[in-house]
Amino acid sequence: MCGIIAYKGPREAVPIVIEGLKKLEYRGYDSWGVASVSGKRIAVHKKVGKVGKAVSSEIRLKGNTAIAHTRWGTHGGITEKNAHPHLSCDGKYAVVHNGIVENYQELKKKLIGEGHKFVSESDTEVIVHLIEKEAGKGLKNAVQKVAGELKGRSAFVVMTAEGEIAASRKGSPLIAGKGNGEYYIASDIPAFLEHTNKVMYVDDNEMLVIEDSEIKFYSIATGKEIQKRTVEIDWKSESAEKGDYKHFLIKEIMEQKDTLWRAINQDESKIINVANEIKNAYGTFLVGCGTAGKVCMTGEYLFAKIAAKHLNHAIASEFPSYEPFLTSKTLMIAVSQSGETADVLEAIESAKSKKAKVISLLNVFGSTMMRVSDEFFIVNAGTEKAVVSTKATTAQLAVLTLLAYAAAGKLGEGKRLLLDTASAVNDMLNPRYEEHIRKLAERLRSNENIYIIGRSLNYPMALEAAIKIQETSYIHAEGFAGGELKHGPIALISKGTPCIALVANDHVKDETISNAMEIKSRGGYIIGISPENNDVFDYWIKVPDAGNASPIVNIIPIQILAYQLAVLKGLDPDMPRNLAKSVTVK
Ligand code: G6P
C-alpha cells in the first residue's frame, strides 16, 4: 500500500505532486509528506491525516523536483516522524517507499553501528541511510546495490539535493510518465494522467535514473540498461467525481444500475474459450483477497451448482499451503479489483513458476496483474474510489456466473439470467428502497453485534456482508453458514441480537428459514433479505428472484445498509479507519 509520486521538469513541482498524491489516497491515508529540492537543499513537509484535507498555501516548498507519499503505516505509529519522505543524516537524500523492508532490523542495527542516526521507527528509513552509505559509487550504482540488499516486496524513489531522481521496483507497483521535458514516477497512472498519457512500465526487478533530463532503465540484477517503449494510454484523465452524491460509496452502489450490463458485455468467444480451459484444467484455483476472496468462494459454489465442476478457492495469503498442488496443467483464476494486491501477485508468481496458466478478473486496466497474466477479463465497473468495494464485486460475480454457465454449455441461458438481473437491480435501486434500508440502519446503529447467515451461494455472501458492515460501521459483524450456527455461534444469540438471513428461492431456502427460526426462538431479531416475505422475518428487505444470480442481488441491500450505518454514526464511508483500497504489502 502507500502511494508514491515524483516529478522532475521545468514546472513548480510541489503542487503537481500534491495533486497526484490526492489521486493515490486510496492506497493509504493515515499521513502524508512531500520533499522538494531548491538551491541544492532538500526541504520536507509532513502531516498526519489525509492529504485531501491539505491546504496548499500551508505548503511553502519550492523547486522543480519533488517526491511525495501517502502512507498506510506498517512499521511505526501514525506520526509525522514516521511519515515519508525520510532523509539521510546529511540531508542530501530523501526517500519515499511502498512495501516492507523485511530485513530492516538487521540493516538498521548495522547502520547504527556505523554511526547513522535514525529519527523514525519506519522500516523505510534504512533505505535512505543505505543510499547515503553507497552514494560515493554514483546514484545508479547506489540504488542498484541498495535494491539488491532489501528483502520483501517494495518500490522506492530517491531524490538527491542535486535534483536527481532514481527509483527501484521489486514486487510493488511503479510506473513512469513522460511529459514535455518532464518525468513523473508514481505508484499508479491516475496520479499523473492529467499531465501526460505517455507511460513507461517499470517491470519487477528494474530500476531507473533521471539525470540531465534523460530517463534510463536498468536491470537491478545486472545493472545493464533496458530499452523501454513509451505506451500511449487511451484513458481520459481520472475524472471520477461524486456528482450529486455525498459520498463515493453511495454513488458506486447506485452505479450498479449500469455496471452489471457492462460486466456482462464480454467477448463471448473469449468467455467460451476460458470456460473450456476451466473444464479441461487439471485443478483450478480461484484466488483473491478480502471481498475478492469472497467472490472466489462464491465462484466455487457457482461452478459446482451450474457446471458440476469442482474449482478450489483460496485466500491468496493462504495460497502457499496449496503450492505443492501446482503443475503445468493447473489453472489459476485471480480475482482482483485493483490488480495490484501483493498476496495475489505472489500466488500468480508461484503459479507461473510451475508453468500453470493464469487468467485474471480485474477492474483496473493496465494493472500489474493484467500484464503478468496469460489472459484477463476487465469487469468494467469503472473507477471504484470508495475503499469499500461494491460495484466491482457484483461485476466480478457477474463475470464468474457467465463463465460457469459457459462451462455448462449454457452461455445463452446465463446471459439472459444476468440481463434480467441487471434490469431488476435497476428497478430495485430507488429512493424508497434506500429509505426502507435507512430505517433498518436506525434500528441497528447502536447494536454491538450483527450476525449474517446464508447457505450455498449465499454463504460466501454472508461473509462478504460481514466485511461490509465491519468496514463502514465498526460494528462487530460475523457471517456464518446457516447450518453451522448450532455448532457454536448460536450461544451468542440473546434477546434482540440482530441476525440477517440471506434467503434465495433455491434448494436451501427451507433450511435457511429453519436456521432463522432457531435464532428467533432464542430471542434473535431476524432481518430477511429474500424475494418473499416470511413469518420468521421481523424486518423484510425484498430482492428480485434472481436464481443463480442471487449473490448479486442479496449483497446490494447490505451495501446500502453499510453505507447508511456509516452516515448515521457520523463515520467516513469512503475512507474507513485503518483501511486502504489497494493492499500492496503482504
Ligand atoms: C482491500 C480492499 C478490499 C478488497 C481487497 C482486495 O482490503 O479494501 O475492498 O477486496 O483489498 O483488493 P483487490 O484490489 O485485489 O480486489
Coordinates of C-alpha atoms and ligand atoms in Angstrom, one line a residue:
M1 CA 0.0 0.0 0.0
C2 CA 1.1 3.6 0.3
G3 CA 1.2 5.9 -2.7
I4 CA 4.3 7.4 -4.3
I5 CA 4.7 10.2 -6.8
A6 CA 7.8 12.1 -8.0
Y7 CA 8.1 14.9 -10.6
K8 CA 11.2 16.4 -12.3
G9 CA 10.8 19.0 -15.0
P10 CA 10.6 22.7 -15.7
R11 CA 7.4 23.5 -13.6
E12 CA 6.8 24.1 -9.9
A13 CA 6.9 20.5 -8.7
V14 CA 5.1 20.6 -5.3
P15 CA 1.6 21.5 -6.5
I16 CA 1.9 18.7 -9.1
V17 CA 2.9 16.0 -6.7
I18 CA 0.3 17.1 -4.1
E19 CA -2.5 16.9 -6.6
G20 CA -1.1 13.5 -7.7
L21 CA -1.0 12.3 -4.2
K22 CA -4.7 13.1 -3.7
K23 CA -5.3 10.6 -6.6
L24 CA -3.3 8.0 -4.7
E25 CA -5.0 8.3 -1.4
Y26 CA -7.0 5.1 -2.0
R27 CA -3.6 3.4 -1.2
G28 CA -3.5 4.7 2.3
Y29 CA -4.4 7.9 4.1
D30 CA -3.0 7.9 7.6
S31 CA -0.4 10.5 6.9
W32 CA 1.5 12.2 4.0
G33 CA 4.6 14.1 3.1
V34 CA 6.4 15.9 0.4
A35 CA 10.0 16.9 -0.2
S36 CA 11.4 19.2 -2.9
V37 CA 14.8 20.5 -4.0
S38 CA 15.6 24.2 -4.1
G39 CA 19.1 25.7 -4.1
K40 CA 20.7 22.2 -3.7
R41 CA 18.7 21.8 -0.4
I42 CA 16.0 19.3 0.3
A43 CA 13.1 20.7 2.3
V44 CA 10.3 18.4 3.7
H45 CA 6.7 19.0 4.8
K46 CA 4.8 16.1 6.6
K47 CA 1.4 15.9 8.2
V48 CA -0.7 13.3 10.0
G49 CA -4.1 12.8 8.3
K50 CA -5.5 12.8 4.8
V51 CA -3.7 14.8 2.1
G52 CA -7.2 15.6 0.7
K53 CA -7.5 17.9 3.7
A54 CA -4.2 19.7 2.9
V55 CA -4.3 23.4 2.5
S56 CA -1.8 24.2 -0.4
S57 CA -0.9 27.6 0.9
E58 CA 0.5 25.9 4.0
I59 CA 3.0 24.0 1.9
R60 CA 5.7 26.5 1.3
L61 CA 8.1 24.3 -0.6
K62 CA 9.5 25.4 -3.9
G63 CA 11.6 23.8 -6.7
N64 CA 11.2 21.8 -9.9
T65 CA 11.9 18.4 -8.5
A66 CA 9.8 16.8 -5.7
I67 CA 8.7 13.5 -4.3
A68 CA 5.6 12.8 -2.2
H69 CA 4.0 10.0 -0.3
T70 CA 0.7 9.0 1.3
R71 CA 1.1 6.4 4.0
W72 CA -0.6 3.3 5.3
G73 CA 1.6 2.6 8.2
T74 CA 3.1 -0.8 8.7
H75 CA 6.2 -0.1 10.9
G76 CA 5.9 2.6 13.5
G77 CA 2.9 4.7 14.7
I78 CA 1.0 7.2 12.7
T79 CA 3.2 10.2 13.4
E80 CA 4.9 12.9 11.4
K81 CA 8.2 11.4 12.2
N82 CA 7.2 8.1 10.6
A83 CA 5.6 9.7 7.6
H84 CA 7.7 9.8 4.4
P85 CA 9.9 11.2 2.9
H86 CA 12.7 10.1 5.1
L87 CA 16.1 11.9 5.0
S88 CA 19.7 10.8 5.2
C89 CA 21.9 12.1 8.0
D90 CA 23.5 14.7 5.8
G91 CA 20.1 15.7 4.4
K92 CA 21.2 15.2 0.8
Y93 CA 18.9 12.2 0.0
A94 CA 15.2 11.8 0.5
V95 CA 13.3 8.5 0.0
V96 CA 9.7 7.5 -0.3
H97 CA 8.8 3.9 -0.2
N98 CA 5.9 1.5 -0.8
G99 CA 6.2 -2.0 0.7
I100 CA 8.1 -3.6 3.6
V101 CA 11.8 -4.0 4.1
E102 CA 11.6 -7.4 5.8
N103 CA 15.2 -7.4 6.9
Y104 CA 15.2 -3.8 8.2
Q105 CA 16.0 -4.7 11.8
E106 CA 19.3 -6.3 10.8
L107 CA 20.1 -3.5 8.4
K108 CA 19.2 -0.8 10.9
K109 CA 21.4 -2.4 13.6
K110 CA 24.4 -2.4 11.2
L111 CA 23.8 1.2 10.1
I112 CA 23.5 2.4 13.7
G113 CA 26.8 0.6 14.4
E114 CA 28.3 2.5 11.5
G115 CA 27.2 5.8 13.0
H116 CA 23.9 6.5 11.2
K117 CA 21.3 8.3 13.2
F118 CA 17.6 7.2 12.9
V119 CA 14.8 9.5 13.7
S120 CA 11.8 7.3 13.0
E121 CA 10.5 3.8 13.7
S122 CA 9.8 3.2 10.0
D123 CA 11.5 0.4 8.1
T124 CA 11.8 2.8 5.1
E125 CA 14.4 4.9 6.9
V126 CA 17.1 2.2 6.4
I127 CA 16.8 2.7 2.6
V128 CA 17.9 6.4 2.7
H129 CA 20.8 5.6 5.1
L130 CA 21.9 2.8 2.8
I131 CA 21.8 5.1 -0.2
E132 CA 23.8 7.7 1.7
K133 CA 26.3 5.0 2.6
E134 CA 26.7 3.9 -1.0
A135 CA 26.4 7.3 -2.6
G136 CA 30.1 7.6 -3.4
K137 CA 29.5 5.0 -6.1
G138 CA 27.2 7.3 -8.0
L139 CA 23.4 7.3 -7.8
K140 CA 22.7 4.4 -10.2
N141 CA 25.2 2.1 -8.5
A142 CA 24.0 3.1 -5.1
V143 CA 20.3 2.3 -5.9
Q144 CA 21.3 -1.0 -7.6
K145 CA 23.3 -2.1 -4.6
V146 CA 20.6 -1.0 -2.0
A147 CA 17.7 -2.5 -4.0
G148 CA 19.7 -5.8 -4.0
E149 CA 20.0 -5.7 -0.3
L150 CA 16.4 -5.2 0.6
K151 CA 14.2 -8.3 1.3
G152 CA 10.5 -8.3 0.7
R153 CA 8.2 -6.6 -1.9
S154 CA 8.9 -2.9 -2.3
A155 CA 9.3 0.1 -4.6
F156 CA 11.1 3.3 -3.6
V157 CA 12.1 6.6 -5.1
V158 CA 15.2 8.6 -4.1
M159 CA 15.7 12.3 -4.7
T160 CA 19.1 13.9 -4.3
A161 CA 19.9 17.5 -3.3
E162 CA 21.3 17.8 -6.8
G163 CA 17.8 17.3 -8.2
E164 CA 18.4 13.8 -9.5
I165 CA 15.7 11.1 -9.2
A166 CA 16.1 7.3 -9.1
A167 CA 13.7 4.5 -8.4
S168 CA 13.6 0.8 -7.9
R169 CA 10.7 -1.7 -8.2
K170 CA 10.8 -5.2 -6.6
G171 CA 7.3 -6.5 -6.2
S172 CA 5.4 -3.3 -5.6
P173 CA 3.9 -1.2 -8.5
L174 CA 5.8 1.7 -10.1
I175 CA 5.1 3.5 -13.4
A176 CA 7.0 6.3 -15.2
G177 CA 5.2 9.0 -17.2
K178 CA 6.9 11.2 -19.8
G179 CA 5.6 14.7 -20.4
N180 CA 7.1 17.6 -22.4
G181 CA 10.7 17.7 -21.0
E182 CA 9.4 16.3 -17.7
Y183 CA 9.1 13.0 -16.0
Y184 CA 6.7 11.5 -13.4
I185 CA 7.2 8.4 -11.3
A186 CA 4.2 7.1 -9.5
S187 CA 2.5 4.0 -7.9
D188 CA -0.4 4.3 -10.4
I189 CA -1.1 6.1 -13.7
P190 CA -4.0 8.3 -12.5
A191 CA -1.5 10.2 -10.3
F192 CA -0.1 11.9 -13.4
L193 CA -2.7 11.2 -16.1
E194 CA -4.0 14.8 -16.2
H195 CA -0.4 15.8 -17.3
T196 CA 0.5 13.0 -19.7
N197 CA -0.8 9.7 -21.1
K198 CA 2.7 8.6 -22.2
V199 CA 3.8 5.9 -19.8
M200 CA 6.8 3.5 -19.5
Y201 CA 6.1 0.4 -17.4
V202 CA 8.8 -0.4 -14.9
D203 CA 8.8 -4.1 -14.5
D204 CA 9.8 -6.1 -11.5
N205 CA 13.5 -6.1 -10.6
E206 CA 14.1 -3.0 -12.7
M207 CA 15.3 0.5 -11.7
L208 CA 15.5 3.9 -13.3
V209 CA 17.5 7.1 -13.1
I210 CA 16.6 10.5 -14.3
E211 CA 19.6 12.7 -14.9
D212 CA 20.2 15.7 -17.2
S213 CA 16.6 15.4 -18.5
E214 CA 17.1 11.8 -19.6
I215 CA 15.4 8.7 -18.1
K216 CA 17.3 5.4 -18.2
F217 CA 16.1 2.0 -17.1
Y218 CA 18.3 -0.8 -15.8
S219 CA 18.1 -4.4 -14.5
I220 CA 18.7 -4.4 -10.8
A221 CA 20.4 -7.8 -11.0
T222 CA 23.0 -7.0 -13.8
G223 CA 23.0 -3.2 -14.0
K224 CA 22.5 -3.5 -17.8
E225 CA 20.5 -0.8 -19.5
I226 CA 17.0 -1.8 -20.7
Q227 CA 15.3 -0.1 -23.6
K228 CA 11.7 0.8 -22.8
R229 CA 8.8 1.5 -25.1
T230 CA 6.6 4.5 -24.4
V231 CA 3.0 3.5 -24.4
E232 CA 0.2 5.9 -25.0
I233 CA -2.7 5.1 -22.6
D234 CA -6.1 5.6 -24.1
W235 CA -7.8 6.8 -20.9
K236 CA -9.5 10.0 -20.0
S237 CA -7.9 11.8 -17.1
E238 CA -9.3 10.3 -13.9
S239 CA -12.5 12.3 -13.5
A240 CA -14.5 10.1 -11.2
E241 CA -16.3 12.8 -9.2
K242 CA -19.1 12.5 -6.6
G243 CA -21.6 14.5 -8.7
D244 CA -24.8 14.9 -6.7
Y245 CA -23.9 12.2 -4.2
K246 CA -22.5 13.0 -0.8
H247 CA -20.0 10.1 -0.9
F248 CA -18.4 7.9 -3.5
L249 CA -19.7 4.8 -1.7
I250 CA -23.4 5.5 -2.4
K251 CA -22.6 6.8 -5.9
E252 CA -20.8 3.5 -6.7
I253 CA -23.6 1.4 -5.1
M254 CA -26.1 3.3 -7.3
E255 CA -23.9 2.8 -10.4
Q256 CA -24.7 -0.9 -10.2
K257 CA -27.7 0.1 -12.3
D258 CA -25.2 0.3 -15.2
T259 CA -22.1 -1.6 -14.2
L260 CA -23.8 -5.0 -14.3
W261 CA -24.7 -4.5 -18.0
R262 CA -21.1 -3.5 -18.7
A263 CA -19.7 -6.5 -16.9
I264 CA -21.8 -9.0 -18.8
N265 CA -20.9 -7.4 -22.1
Q266 CA -17.8 -9.6 -22.6
D267 CA -16.3 -11.0 -25.7
E268 CA -18.4 -14.3 -26.0
S269 CA -15.7 -16.3 -27.8
K270 CA -13.2 -15.4 -25.0
I271 CA -15.8 -16.5 -22.4
I272 CA -16.3 -19.8 -24.1
N273 CA -12.6 -20.4 -24.6
V274 CA -11.8 -19.7 -21.0
A275 CA -14.8 -21.8 -19.8
N276 CA -13.3 -24.7 -21.9
E277 CA -9.9 -24.2 -20.3
I278 CA -11.5 -24.3 -16.9
K279 CA -13.3 -27.5 -17.9
N280 CA -10.1 -29.1 -19.1
A281 CA -7.8 -27.9 -16.4
Y282 CA -6.3 -30.4 -14.0
G283 CA -7.1 -28.4 -10.9
T284 CA -8.3 -24.8 -10.9
F285 CA -7.7 -22.3 -8.1
L286 CA -9.7 -19.2 -7.7
V287 CA -7.5 -16.8 -5.7
G288 CA -8.2 -13.4 -4.2
C289 CA -8.1 -11.3 -1.0
G290 CA -10.8 -9.6 1.1
T291 CA -14.0 -9.1 -0.8
A292 CA -12.5 -10.5 -4.0
G293 CA -11.7 -13.6 -1.9
K294 CA -15.4 -14.0 -1.1
V295 CA -16.1 -13.6 -4.8
C296 CA -13.7 -16.5 -5.4
M297 CA -15.5 -18.6 -2.8
T298 CA -18.8 -17.8 -4.5
G299 CA -17.2 -18.9 -7.8
E300 CA -16.5 -22.3 -6.3
Y301 CA -20.3 -22.7 -5.5
L302 CA -21.3 -21.3 -8.9
F303 CA -19.2 -23.8 -10.8
A304 CA -20.4 -26.7 -8.6
K305 CA -24.0 -25.8 -9.0
I306 CA -24.2 -24.6 -12.6
A307 CA -21.4 -26.6 -14.3
A308 CA -20.9 -29.6 -11.9
K309 CA -17.2 -28.7 -12.0
H310 CA -15.1 -28.6 -8.9
L311 CA -12.9 -25.5 -8.5
N312 CA -10.9 -24.7 -5.4
H313 CA -11.0 -21.3 -3.9
A314 CA -8.2 -20.0 -1.8
I315 CA -7.5 -16.8 0.1
A316 CA -4.4 -15.5 -1.6
S317 CA -2.4 -15.1 1.6
E318 CA -3.1 -18.8 2.4
F319 CA -2.2 -20.0 -1.1
P320 CA 1.4 -21.0 -0.2
S321 CA -0.2 -24.1 1.5
Y322 CA -1.6 -25.2 -1.8
E323 CA 1.5 -24.6 -3.8
P324 CA 2.5 -28.3 -3.8
F325 CA -0.5 -29.0 -6.0
L326 CA 0.5 -26.6 -8.7
T327 CA 1.5 -28.2 -12.0
S328 CA 1.7 -27.1 -15.6
K329 CA -1.9 -28.3 -16.0
T330 CA -3.2 -26.2 -13.2
L331 CA -5.3 -23.1 -14.0
M332 CA -5.3 -20.1 -11.7
I333 CA -8.1 -17.6 -11.8
A334 CA -7.0 -14.5 -9.9
V335 CA -9.8 -12.1 -8.9
S336 CA -8.8 -8.5 -8.0
Q337 CA -10.3 -5.1 -8.3
S338 CA -7.0 -3.3 -8.4
G339 CA -4.8 -5.9 -10.0
E340 CA -2.1 -4.9 -7.5
T341 CA -2.8 -6.9 -4.3
A342 CA 0.6 -8.3 -3.1
D343 CA -0.7 -11.7 -1.9
V344 CA -2.5 -12.3 -5.2
L345 CA 0.6 -11.3 -7.1
E346 CA 2.7 -13.8 -5.1
A347 CA 0.2 -16.6 -5.8
I348 CA 0.4 -15.7 -9.5
E349 CA 4.2 -15.7 -9.4
S350 CA 4.2 -19.2 -7.8
A351 CA 1.7 -20.5 -10.4
K352 CA 3.8 -19.1 -13.2
S353 CA 7.0 -20.6 -11.7
K354 CA 5.2 -24.0 -12.2
K355 CA 4.2 -23.1 -15.7
A356 CA 0.5 -23.0 -14.7
K357 CA -1.8 -20.8 -16.7
V358 CA -3.1 -17.6 -15.1
I359 CA -6.3 -15.8 -16.0
S360 CA -7.3 -12.7 -14.2
L361 CA -10.6 -10.9 -13.5
L362 CA -9.7 -7.3 -12.9
N363 CA -11.3 -3.9 -12.8
V364 CA -8.2 -1.7 -13.3
F365 CA -6.9 -1.8 -16.9
G366 CA -3.1 -1.6 -17.1
S367 CA -2.5 -3.1 -13.6
T368 CA 0.4 -5.4 -12.8
M369 CA -1.9 -8.5 -12.8
M370 CA -3.1 -7.6 -16.3
R371 CA 0.4 -7.5 -17.5
V372 CA 1.6 -10.7 -15.8
S373 CA -1.5 -12.9 -16.6
D374 CA -1.8 -15.1 -19.7
E375 CA -5.3 -13.8 -20.2
F376 CA -7.6 -11.3 -18.4
F377 CA -11.1 -10.0 -18.3
I378 CA -11.8 -6.4 -17.3
V379 CA -15.1 -6.4 -15.4
N380 CA -15.8 -2.8 -16.5
A381 CA -17.2 -1.5 -13.2
G382 CA -15.3 1.8 -13.9
T383 CA -13.1 3.6 -11.3
E384 CA -14.0 2.4 -7.8
K385 CA -12.9 5.1 -5.4
A386 CA -14.5 4.1 -2.1
V387 CA -12.3 1.7 -0.2
V388 CA -15.4 -0.4 0.5
S389 CA -15.8 -2.5 -2.7
T390 CA -19.3 -2.7 -4.2
K391 CA -19.8 -2.3 -7.9
A392 CA -16.5 -4.1 -8.7
T393 CA -17.7 -7.0 -6.5
T394 CA -21.0 -7.5 -8.3
A395 CA -19.3 -7.1 -11.7
Q396 CA -16.8 -9.9 -10.7
L397 CA -19.7 -12.1 -9.6
A398 CA -21.5 -11.5 -12.9
V399 CA -18.4 -12.5 -15.0
L400 CA -17.9 -15.6 -12.9
T401 CA -21.6 -16.5 -13.3
L402 CA -21.2 -16.1 -17.0
L403 CA -18.2 -18.3 -17.1
A404 CA -19.9 -21.0 -15.0
Y405 CA -22.9 -21.1 -17.5
A406 CA -20.5 -21.2 -20.4
A407 CA -18.6 -24.1 -18.8
A408 CA -22.0 -25.9 -18.6
G409 CA -22.5 -25.1 -22.3
K410 CA -25.3 -22.7 -21.4
L411 CA -23.9 -19.3 -22.1
G412 CA -27.1 -18.0 -23.6
E413 CA -29.1 -19.0 -20.5
G414 CA -26.5 -17.4 -18.2
K415 CA -26.5 -14.2 -20.2
R416 CA -30.3 -14.0 -20.2
L417 CA -30.4 -14.5 -16.4
L418 CA -27.8 -11.8 -15.9
L419 CA -29.5 -9.4 -18.2
D420 CA -32.8 -9.9 -16.3
T421 CA -30.9 -9.5 -13.0
A422 CA -29.3 -6.2 -14.2
S423 CA -32.7 -4.9 -15.2
A424 CA -34.2 -6.0 -11.8
V425 CA -31.3 -4.3 -10.0
N426 CA -32.0 -1.2 -12.0
D427 CA -35.6 -1.2 -10.7
M428 CA -34.6 -2.0 -7.1
L429 CA -32.2 0.9 -6.7
N430 CA -34.6 3.7 -6.0
P431 CA -35.0 6.2 -3.1
R432 CA -37.9 4.3 -1.5
Y433 CA -35.7 1.2 -1.3
E434 CA -32.9 3.2 0.2
E435 CA -35.2 4.8 2.8
H436 CA -36.5 1.3 3.8
I437 CA -32.9 0.2 4.5
R438 CA -32.1 3.5 6.3
K439 CA -34.9 2.7 8.7
L440 CA -33.3 -0.6 9.4
A441 CA -29.9 1.1 9.9
E442 CA -31.6 3.3 12.6
R443 CA -32.7 0.1 14.3
L444 CA -29.2 -1.5 14.1
R445 CA -26.8 1.5 14.6
S446 CA -26.4 1.0 18.4
N447 CA -26.0 -2.7 18.3
E448 CA -22.7 -4.2 19.2
N449 CA -23.0 -7.3 17.1
I450 CA -24.7 -8.2 13.9
Y451 CA -24.7 -11.8 12.5
I452 CA -25.5 -12.9 9.0
I453 CA -26.4 -16.3 7.8
G454 CA -26.6 -17.9 4.3
R455 CA -26.3 -21.2 2.7
S456 CA -24.8 -22.4 -0.6
L457 CA -24.2 -19.5 -3.0
N458 CA -25.2 -17.1 -0.2
Y459 CA -22.8 -18.5 2.4
P460 CA -19.9 -16.5 0.9
M461 CA -22.2 -13.5 0.7
A462 CA -22.9 -13.8 4.4
L463 CA -19.1 -13.5 4.9
E464 CA -19.0 -10.6 2.5
A465 CA -21.9 -8.9 4.2
A466 CA -19.9 -9.0 7.5
I467 CA -17.0 -7.3 5.8
K468 CA -19.2 -4.5 4.5
I469 CA -20.7 -3.8 7.9
Q470 CA -17.4 -4.0 9.8
E471 CA -15.7 -1.7 7.3
T472 CA -18.2 1.1 7.4
S473 CA -19.8 1.0 10.9
Y474 CA -17.1 -0.6 13.1
I475 CA -19.8 -2.8 14.5
H476 CA -18.8 -6.4 15.2
A477 CA -20.3 -8.4 12.3
E478 CA -19.9 -12.0 11.5
G479 CA -21.2 -14.3 8.8
F480 CA -21.9 -18.0 9.2
A481 CA -23.1 -20.9 7.1
G482 CA -26.7 -21.4 8.2
G483 CA -26.1 -25.0 9.3
E484 CA -23.0 -24.1 11.3
L485 CA -24.9 -21.9 13.8
K486 CA -26.0 -24.6 16.1
H487 CA -22.4 -25.8 16.4
G488 CA -21.3 -22.9 18.4
P489 CA -22.3 -19.4 17.3
I490 CA -25.9 -19.8 18.5
A491 CA -24.5 -19.3 22.0
L492 CA -24.0 -15.6 21.0
I493 CA -27.7 -15.0 20.4
S494 CA -29.7 -13.3 23.1
K495 CA -32.8 -11.1 23.2
G496 CA -32.8 -8.6 20.4
T497 CA -29.5 -9.8 18.7
P498 CA -29.9 -8.8 15.0
C499 CA -29.3 -11.6 12.5
I500 CA -29.6 -11.1 8.8
A501 CA -30.7 -14.1 6.8
L502 CA -29.8 -14.2 3.1
V503 CA -32.5 -16.4 1.6
A504 CA -32.8 -17.2 -2.1
N505 CA -35.5 -19.2 -3.8
D506 CA -33.3 -22.2 -4.1
H507 CA -32.7 -25.7 -2.9
V508 CA -31.5 -24.5 0.6
K509 CA -34.3 -22.0 1.2
D510 CA -36.3 -24.1 3.7
E511 CA -33.1 -25.0 5.7
T512 CA -32.1 -21.3 5.8
I513 CA -35.5 -20.3 7.1
S514 CA -35.3 -23.1 9.7
N515 CA -32.0 -21.7 10.8
A516 CA -33.6 -18.2 11.1
M517 CA -36.3 -19.8 13.3
E518 CA -33.7 -21.3 15.5
I519 CA -32.2 -17.9 16.1
K520 CA -35.6 -16.3 16.6
S521 CA -36.6 -18.9 19.2
R522 CA -33.6 -17.7 21.2
G523 CA -34.7 -14.0 21.1
G524 CA -32.9 -13.0 17.9
Y525 CA -34.2 -10.2 15.7
I526 CA -34.4 -11.5 12.1
I527 CA -33.9 -9.4 9.1
G528 CA -34.8 -11.3 6.0
I529 CA -33.2 -10.5 2.6
S530 CA -35.3 -12.5 0.3
P531 CA -37.7 -12.4 -2.8
E532 CA -40.6 -13.3 -0.5
N533 CA -41.7 -12.3 3.0
N534 CA -41.8 -15.0 5.7
D535 CA -43.4 -15.1 9.2
V536 CA -40.0 -15.5 10.7
F537 CA -38.8 -12.1 9.5
D538 CA -39.0 -9.2 11.9
Y539 CA -37.8 -6.9 9.1
W540 CA -38.0 -7.8 5.4
I541 CA -36.0 -6.4 2.6
K542 CA -37.3 -7.6 -0.8
V543 CA -34.9 -8.5 -3.5
P544 CA -35.6 -9.8 -7.0
D545 CA -35.9 -13.5 -7.5
A546 CA -32.6 -13.9 -9.4
G547 CA -31.9 -17.7 -9.3
N548 CA -28.2 -18.4 -9.5
A549 CA -27.5 -14.6 -9.6
S550 CA -28.9 -14.3 -6.0
P551 CA -25.5 -13.4 -4.6
I552 CA -25.6 -10.2 -6.7
V553 CA -29.0 -9.1 -5.6
N554 CA -28.6 -10.2 -2.0
I555 CA -25.4 -8.2 -1.4
I556 CA -26.7 -4.9 -2.7
P557 CA -29.1 -4.1 0.2
I558 CA -26.2 -5.0 2.6
Q559 CA -24.0 -2.4 0.8
I560 CA -26.7 0.2 1.3
L561 CA -27.1 -0.8 4.9
A562 CA -23.4 -0.5 5.5
Y563 CA -23.4 3.0 3.9
Q564 CA -26.4 4.1 6.0
L565 CA -24.8 2.8 9.2
A566 CA -21.7 4.9 8.5
V567 CA -23.7 8.0 7.8
L568 CA -25.9 7.6 10.9
K569 CA -22.8 7.0 13.0
G570 CA -21.1 10.1 11.6
L571 CA -18.3 8.0 10.1
D572 CA -16.5 8.4 6.7
P573 CA -18.0 5.8 4.4
D574 CA -15.4 6.4 1.7
M575 CA -12.2 6.1 3.8
P576 CA -12.9 4.0 6.9
R577 CA -10.3 4.0 9.6
N578 CA -7.2 1.7 9.2
L579 CA -8.1 0.5 5.7
A580 CA -6.6 1.1 2.2
K581 CA -8.1 0.2 -1.1
S582 CA -5.0 -1.3 -2.7
V583 CA -3.1 -3.6 -0.4
T584 CA 0.4 -3.9 -1.8
V585 CA 2.0 -5.4 1.3
K586 CA 1.7 -9.0 2.5
Ligands
G6P1 C1 -8.6 -4.2 0.3 C2 -9.9 -3.5 -0.1 C3 -10.9 -4.6 -0.3 C4 -10.5 -5.5 -1.4 C5 -9.1 -6.2 -1.0 C6 -8.6 -6.9 -2.2 O1 -8.7 -4.8 1.5 O2 -10.3 -2.6 0.9 O3 -12.1 -3.9 -0.8 O4 -11.5 -6.5 -1.5 O5 -8.2 -5.2 -0.7 O6 -8.3 -6.0 -3.2 P1 -8.3 -6.3 -4.8 O7 -7.9 -5.0 -5.4 O8 -7.3 -7.4 -5.0 O9 -9.7 -6.7 -5.2

